[in-house]
Amino acid sequence: MKICTITCLLLSLCLGFPSVYAQDVEAGRVGKVDARYLNEVGRLIKTRQLQQAFQFIIAQTKRNRDDLIRLTEIPAPPFMEAKRGVSYAAMLTEAGADSVWTDKVGNVIALRKGKQRKGRVALDGHLDTVFPQGTDVTVKMRGDTLFAPGIGDDTQGLIIVASVLRALEAANIETQSDVLFIGSVGEEGLGDLRGVKHLFSEQSPRIDSWISVDGGEVGTISTMGLGSYRYRVTFKGPGGHSWGAFGLANPQHALGSAIHYFSKAADKFTRTGARTSYNVGRIGGGTSVNSIAFESWMEVDMRSEIPENLNLVDSLLKASVQQALNEHNAMKRMGPALTVDIAKIGDRPSGELAESVPLIQRAMAAITQFGLTPKTGRGSTNSNIPISKGIPAVTVGRGGKGGNAHALNEWWYDHEGYKAIQVTLLTLLAEAGIATP
């Protein structure tokens, strides 16, 4: 263990690996926990059943590691989570759920019935990773550190969800409310939260409280949703030879102008007010160096803490694209005009919940039981959807130590990883309630 700790430190310092995950909740404010929730959770943690569950979690460390490796090595590219979903459904069935099914969009859902059946609490990890089909997801080990794309984000989150279910069964704990254990699809990238959007649509059973496992540190929880819009902007024209067809309107040139105009306008806008960001993440088009492109495209990501700013930076993008289109059509010397298509490919709502919401208070109270100071922050996770609808929701950390999320050399080290499972279990039970015999 000591050797691995030194190895991880060297990796972080010498190679410049980040110590937290890229999509983590940004550093937030220290949460203020009401005394009644501290007392409620304090009583809960002292019960014999919960202590049994905690001991079971520690005893399952090797099993959880083996399951983490096995799940990580099942590819789950965007929109191709089915194979991993089959394996995860089997895992939840074996863990003791009353029923397990896969809904029409691919979410794996396990129901553990509550004794009173009053309300429904969901515990979620997402099945998908950002990596495309064909990515080598073989887990490599250096000491106790595991390296593989998706090893932490969010495969370890899935392991926590299953481990909590096993702990409830092992300690024979009955909850008052029904609990749903979920492996959701479409959290990453162009998945656009499609799994959780379906879960909170009229086509799914009502969910009263939502807990996602998709952060890094145990003490930080997301209680605020970071909204985002994503667009694919495509300029189109006839295309032709760079010499013989010179004078045609050029989609590549128009795209460059659009990026320039947007960058200047968005830079000025985002320097004041609520935090807002913009990014041209991908561009493409053209067939050769001596060809006028017939198509040129970019993918743009914009985020803001508040919907008003997101809508304003959105309008700046569209105005910049239109300005570039008009300008380059005016410059053409022959042929048809350029056209442009602006397609929205992502829409994540923002929102905030008051710190006084019982679920948030219980999550913070659970964290304090482990000698940690709870911090609330803003993130872009599955919790965005329930938060935007005013439904109690938090995203909690998967614990351990890790880094390089969304990179091929992502790593995770089980440094007291059991604590994240215990905090998650404690939060869940405080919200779902323990049924009296």
XYZ file of C-alpha atoms in Angstrom:
437
model
C 0.000 0.000 0.000
C 2.838 2.367 0.881
C 4.556 1.691 -2.449
C 1.344 2.461 -4.322
C 0.835 5.693 -2.420
C 4.305 6.846 -3.437
C 3.644 5.726 -7.026
C 0.386 7.703 -7.192
C 2.100 10.787 -5.752
C 4.875 10.582 -8.334
C 2.322 10.191 -11.116
C 0.472 13.267 -9.927
C 3.524 15.440 -9.418
C 5.954 14.306 -12.091
C 3.573 13.560 -14.920
C 1.179 16.361 -14.133
C -1.859 14.125 -13.631
C -4.762 15.992 -12.049
C -5.788 14.761 -8.640
C -9.508 15.071 -9.338
C -11.783 14.202 -12.209
C -12.431 16.615 -15.047
C -16.210 16.579 -14.668
C -16.118 16.913 -10.887
C -18.227 19.363 -8.981
C -16.276 22.610 -8.884
C -14.926 23.649 -5.499
C -17.965 24.895 -3.624
C -18.951 26.537 -0.400
C -18.841 24.926 3.008
C -22.278 23.560 3.806
C -24.110 24.453 6.996
C -25.785 21.411 8.522
C -28.833 21.790 10.728
C -28.453 20.150 14.149
C -31.584 18.034 13.717
C -30.077 16.280 10.684
C -26.782 15.791 12.457
C -28.717 14.134 15.276
C -30.828 12.077 12.870
C -27.842 10.714 10.988
C -25.831 10.360 14.209
C -28.484 8.064 15.640
C -28.691 6.110 12.412
C -24.976 5.397 12.201
C -24.983 3.912 15.702
C -27.564 1.235 14.929
C -26.405 -2.371 14.977
C -27.682 -3.032 11.469
C -25.828 -0.115 9.940
C -22.604 -1.072 11.671
C -23.012 -4.569 10.234
C -23.508 -3.079 6.789
C -20.384 -0.941 7.204
C -18.311 -3.985 8.144
C -19.694 -5.887 5.168
C -18.657 -3.061 2.850
C -15.072 -3.204 4.119
C -15.036 -6.991 3.742
C -16.139 -6.639 0.102
C -13.134 -4.551 -0.963
C -11.499 -7.305 -3.045
C -14.793 -8.297 -4.638
C -15.521 -4.699 -5.553
C -12.090 -4.388 -7.126
C -12.644 -7.533 -9.186
C -16.077 -6.290 -10.287
C -14.591 -2.892 -11.185
C -12.029 -4.516 -13.458
C -14.616 -6.779 -15.047
C -17.086 -3.957 -15.787
C -14.390 -1.573 -17.008
C -13.256 -4.116 -19.587
C -16.757 -4.218 -21.118
C -16.778 -1.326 -23.613
C -19.621 1.156 -23.186
C -19.207 3.820 -25.889
C -21.851 6.527 -26.252
C -25.128 4.966 -27.447
C -23.582 1.475 -27.165
C -24.020 0.653 -23.473
C -26.118 -2.497 -23.972
C -23.400 -5.111 -23.429
C -22.262 -3.534 -20.177
C -25.907 -3.117 -19.221
C -26.527 -6.870 -19.505
C -23.616 -7.578 -17.181
C -24.704 -4.913 -14.725
C -28.270 -6.207 -14.662
C -26.913 -9.634 -13.716
C -24.826 -8.025 -10.973
C -27.852 -6.250 -9.464
C -29.932 -9.424 -9.668
C -27.248 -11.393 -7.858
C -26.980 -8.600 -5.271
C -30.560 -9.324 -4.177
C -32.901 -6.862 -5.882
C -36.588 -7.791 -5.922
C -36.764 -7.184 -9.686
C -34.418 -5.990 -12.417
C -35.297 -4.714 -15.890
C -33.966 -2.605 -18.752
C -36.172 0.221 -19.983
C -36.655 1.212 -23.614
C -33.690 3.620 -23.721
C -31.303 1.164 -22.057
C -31.332 2.170 -18.384
C -30.778 -0.822 -16.086
C -33.138 -0.536 -13.111
C -33.350 -2.686 -9.987
C -36.184 -2.317 -7.476
C -35.793 -3.086 -3.776
C -39.219 -2.701 -2.216
C -39.695 -0.653 0.926
C -41.738 -1.961 3.808
C -44.166 0.962 3.750
C -43.786 1.570 -0.032
C -44.054 5.295 0.745
C -42.070 7.191 -1.824
C -39.234 6.136 -4.115
C -35.541 7.002 -3.796
C -33.111 6.385 -6.692
C -29.375 5.642 -6.473
C -27.604 6.033 -9.816
C -24.302 5.505 -11.602
C -23.951 5.893 -15.361
C -23.069 3.022 -17.690
C -21.520 4.983 -20.544
C -17.995 6.289 -21.008
C -16.743 8.965 -23.397
C -14.535 6.583 -25.357
C -15.454 5.498 -28.912
C -15.822 1.952 -30.152
C -12.477 0.233 -30.582
C -10.800 1.902 -27.584
C -8.591 -0.516 -25.639
C -10.245 -0.739 -22.207
C -7.953 -3.423 -20.777
C -7.149 -2.628 -17.150
C -3.445 -2.311 -16.398
C -2.031 -2.319 -12.864
C 0.970 -0.576 -11.380
C 1.111 -1.568 -7.762
C -2.441 -1.048 -6.483
C -3.279 1.634 -9.054
C -5.623 0.693 -11.884
C -5.260 2.319 -15.307
C -7.967 2.141 -17.999
C -10.345 4.450 -19.873
C -13.473 4.818 -17.741
C -12.048 3.076 -14.655
C -13.334 5.856 -12.422
C -15.818 7.787 -14.560
C -18.178 6.240 -13.925
C -17.492 2.528 -13.544
C -16.517 2.968 -9.919
C -19.836 4.774 -9.439
C -21.647 1.661 -10.710
C -19.697 -0.485 -8.248
C -20.784 1.747 -5.368
C -24.446 1.432 -6.370
C -24.219 -2.389 -6.445
C -22.201 -2.501 -3.218
C -24.838 -0.476 -1.357
C -27.505 -2.944 -2.484
C -25.405 -5.895 -1.299
C -24.802 -4.221 2.066
C -28.532 -3.686 2.635
C -29.168 -7.335 1.893
C -26.274 -8.601 4.028
C -27.374 -6.560 7.062
C -31.055 -7.377 6.477
C -32.004 -3.697 6.473
C -35.504 -2.848 5.283
C -36.242 0.667 4.113
C -39.520 2.518 4.451
C -39.431 3.773 0.860
C -38.837 1.818 -2.319
C -35.287 2.151 -3.609
C -34.286 2.031 -7.282
C -30.691 1.058 -8.090
C -29.877 2.370 -11.557
C -27.198 2.059 -14.198
C -28.174 4.882 -16.552
C -27.251 5.499 -20.175
C -26.279 8.649 -22.021
C -24.673 10.775 -19.324
C -21.581 11.632 -21.324
C -21.145 13.993 -24.268
C -23.753 13.745 -26.978
C -25.695 11.293 -24.837
C -27.110 14.542 -23.421
C -28.458 12.901 -20.237
C -30.881 10.861 -22.353
C -31.152 8.111 -19.749
C -32.120 10.325 -16.842
C -34.306 12.516 -19.057
C -36.345 9.399 -19.791
C -36.447 8.452 -16.101
C -38.028 11.809 -15.293
C -40.486 11.733 -18.169
C -44.118 10.677 -18.033
C -43.076 7.273 -19.381
C -41.296 6.269 -16.150
C -42.398 5.679 -12.554
C -42.274 8.698 -10.234
C -38.954 9.279 -8.442
C -39.136 11.387 -5.282
C -35.420 11.747 -4.473
C -32.313 11.217 -6.574
C -28.727 10.370 -5.629
C -26.040 10.078 -8.326
C -22.535 8.748 -7.729
C -20.356 10.621 -10.206
C -17.871 12.878 -8.492
C -14.398 12.550 -7.063
C -13.870 13.551 -3.459
C -16.174 12.167 -0.792
C -16.753 15.502 0.941
C -18.034 17.471 -2.063
C -21.579 17.127 -3.360
C -23.322 18.714 -6.321
C -26.550 20.479 -5.429
C -26.561 22.870 -8.384
C -26.832 22.020 -12.065
C -24.481 23.604 -14.579
C -26.547 24.232 -17.695
C -25.146 23.810 -21.196
C -26.116 24.093 -24.855
C -24.227 22.260 -27.587
C -24.467 22.909 -31.308
C -23.157 21.467 -34.539
C -22.860 24.311 -37.060
C -22.406 23.278 -40.698
C -21.657 25.610 -43.608
C -22.381 24.081 -47.048
C -21.498 25.088 -50.590
C -20.920 23.588 -54.067
C -17.210 22.908 -53.569
C -14.681 22.669 -56.358
C -11.045 22.916 -57.441
C -8.980 25.492 -55.576
C -7.810 27.034 -58.920
C -10.454 26.136 -61.452
C -13.399 27.009 -59.205
C -11.791 29.929 -57.419
C -14.406 32.540 -56.654
C -16.973 30.138 -55.179
C -18.066 30.928 -51.626
C -15.884 28.835 -49.315
C -17.459 27.071 -46.297
C -14.081 26.770 -44.559
C -13.474 30.500 -44.776
C -16.981 31.227 -43.479
C -16.458 28.851 -40.566
C -13.217 30.591 -39.642
C -14.962 33.958 -39.654
C -17.825 32.631 -37.550
C -15.378 31.344 -34.928
C -13.559 34.689 -34.935
C -16.709 36.778 -34.537
C -18.118 34.473 -31.872
C -14.869 34.391 -29.880
C -14.645 38.177 -29.795
C -18.274 38.710 -28.803
C -18.378 35.871 -26.274
C -15.082 36.921 -24.707
C -16.445 40.372 -23.962
C -19.744 39.019 -22.679
C -18.269 36.377 -20.331
C -15.841 38.708 -18.558
C -18.553 39.995 -16.203
C -21.640 38.633 -14.472
C -22.499 35.036 -13.689
C -19.812 32.577 -14.732
C -20.311 31.553 -18.363
C -18.017 29.627 -20.713
C -17.783 28.865 -24.423
C -15.688 26.436 -26.425
C -15.329 25.316 -30.040
C -14.412 21.723 -29.342
C -14.260 20.142 -32.797
C -14.011 21.356 -36.379
C -13.898 19.463 -39.673
C -14.590 19.427 -43.377
C -12.862 19.528 -46.726
C -11.416 16.811 -48.943
C -7.900 17.974 -49.865
C -5.530 20.910 -49.710
C -6.354 21.885 -53.296
C -10.131 21.609 -53.016
C -12.722 24.163 -51.988
C -14.702 22.374 -49.306
C -18.332 21.560 -49.909
C -18.921 21.331 -46.164
C -17.310 22.724 -43.036
C -18.521 22.169 -39.494
C -17.821 22.864 -35.850
C -19.182 21.634 -32.534
C -19.658 24.254 -29.843
C -20.196 23.901 -26.084
C -21.558 26.782 -23.980
C -22.212 26.679 -20.235
C -23.527 29.021 -17.594
C -24.641 29.082 -14.002
C -27.891 30.810 -14.966
C -30.291 30.220 -17.880
C -30.352 33.909 -18.854
C -26.628 34.009 -19.608
C -26.788 30.721 -21.442
C -29.501 32.100 -23.705
C -27.514 35.287 -24.306
C -24.281 33.523 -25.290
C -26.422 31.259 -27.471
C -27.732 34.336 -29.294
C -24.159 35.579 -29.784
C -23.235 32.311 -31.490
C -26.166 32.487 -33.872
C -25.546 36.139 -34.679
C -21.871 35.427 -35.390
C -22.732 32.545 -37.703
C -25.222 34.695 -39.604
C -22.696 37.529 -39.884
C -20.115 35.165 -41.368
C -22.654 33.671 -43.776
C -23.741 37.085 -45.072
C -20.188 38.326 -45.374
C -18.868 35.370 -47.370
C -21.889 35.209 -49.632
C -21.264 38.878 -50.433
C -17.641 38.039 -51.278
C -18.392 35.233 -53.757
C -17.614 35.894 -57.434
C -19.659 33.093 -58.927
C -21.905 30.142 -58.120
C -24.625 29.585 -55.545
C -24.669 31.048 -52.064
C -23.532 29.206 -48.981
C -26.120 27.800 -46.595
C -25.742 27.026 -42.916
C -27.393 24.534 -40.592
C -27.357 25.134 -36.837
C -28.370 21.931 -35.036
C -28.697 21.733 -31.264
C -27.030 18.490 -30.140
C -27.084 19.028 -26.377
C -29.302 20.738 -23.841
C -28.589 20.328 -20.138
C -30.703 22.506 -17.857
C -29.280 24.494 -14.978
C -30.883 24.919 -11.576
C -30.267 25.144 -7.852
C -31.739 23.609 -4.743
C -31.833 25.320 -1.374
C -29.295 23.991 1.095
C -32.182 23.404 3.511
C -33.631 20.576 1.352
C -33.695 17.471 3.608
C -31.780 15.260 1.146
C -28.968 17.808 0.919
C -28.896 18.184 4.686
C -28.751 14.409 5.105
C -25.934 14.052 2.575
C -23.919 16.739 4.368
C -24.686 15.229 7.771
C -23.496 11.832 6.509
C -20.212 13.359 5.364
C -19.581 14.924 8.782
C -19.811 11.480 10.404
C -16.498 10.655 8.714
C -14.686 13.704 10.024
C -15.010 15.603 6.743
C -16.292 19.101 6.038
C -19.146 18.974 3.495
C -18.953 21.327 0.542
C -21.726 22.006 -1.934
C -20.963 22.926 -5.521
C -22.151 23.059 -9.110
C -21.705 20.306 -11.675
C -22.918 18.877 -14.961
C -24.223 15.440 -14.026
C -27.369 13.339 -14.155
C -28.654 15.371 -11.200
C -29.174 18.358 -13.524
C -32.508 16.948 -14.642
C -34.212 16.432 -11.262
C -32.666 19.645 -9.924
C -34.150 21.595 -12.851
C -37.554 20.100 -11.983
C -37.267 21.007 -8.299
C -36.892 17.353 -7.244
C -34.426 16.715 -4.374
C -31.158 15.511 -5.905
C -27.454 15.337 -5.116
C -24.387 13.956 -6.825
C -21.895 12.437 -4.403
C -18.266 11.430 -4.831
C -16.995 7.979 -5.754
C -14.012 8.371 -3.433
C -10.593 6.822 -3.674
C -7.906 8.708 -5.560
C -7.975 9.165 -9.306
C -7.269 11.372 -12.264
C -7.129 11.852 -16.030
C -10.845 11.349 -16.536
C -11.814 11.312 -20.231
C -8.214 10.371 -21.120
C -6.791 7.028 -22.212
C -4.529 6.934 -19.165
C -7.308 7.468 -16.613
C -6.401 5.959 -13.245
C -8.010 5.099 -9.943
C -6.526 3.934 -6.669
C -8.619 2.436 -3.865
C -7.486 4.754 -1.104
C -10.146 4.189 1.580
C -12.681 3.674 -1.193
C -15.001 1.963 1.253
C -15.744 5.344 2.858
C -17.495 6.589 -0.278
C -19.725 3.503 -0.213
C -20.489 3.993 3.479
C -21.318 7.691 3.003
C -23.586 6.818 0.092
C -25.339 4.096 2.098
C -25.811 6.408 5.068
C -27.241 9.169 2.850
C -29.600 6.717 1.151
C -30.889 5.297 4.424
C -31.381 8.723 5.965
C -33.532 9.633 2.952
C -35.371 6.309 2.483
C -35.727 5.599 6.205
C -35.114 2.343 8.050
C -38.310 0.391 8.632
C -39.034 -0.651 12.179
C -39.363 -4.437 12.753
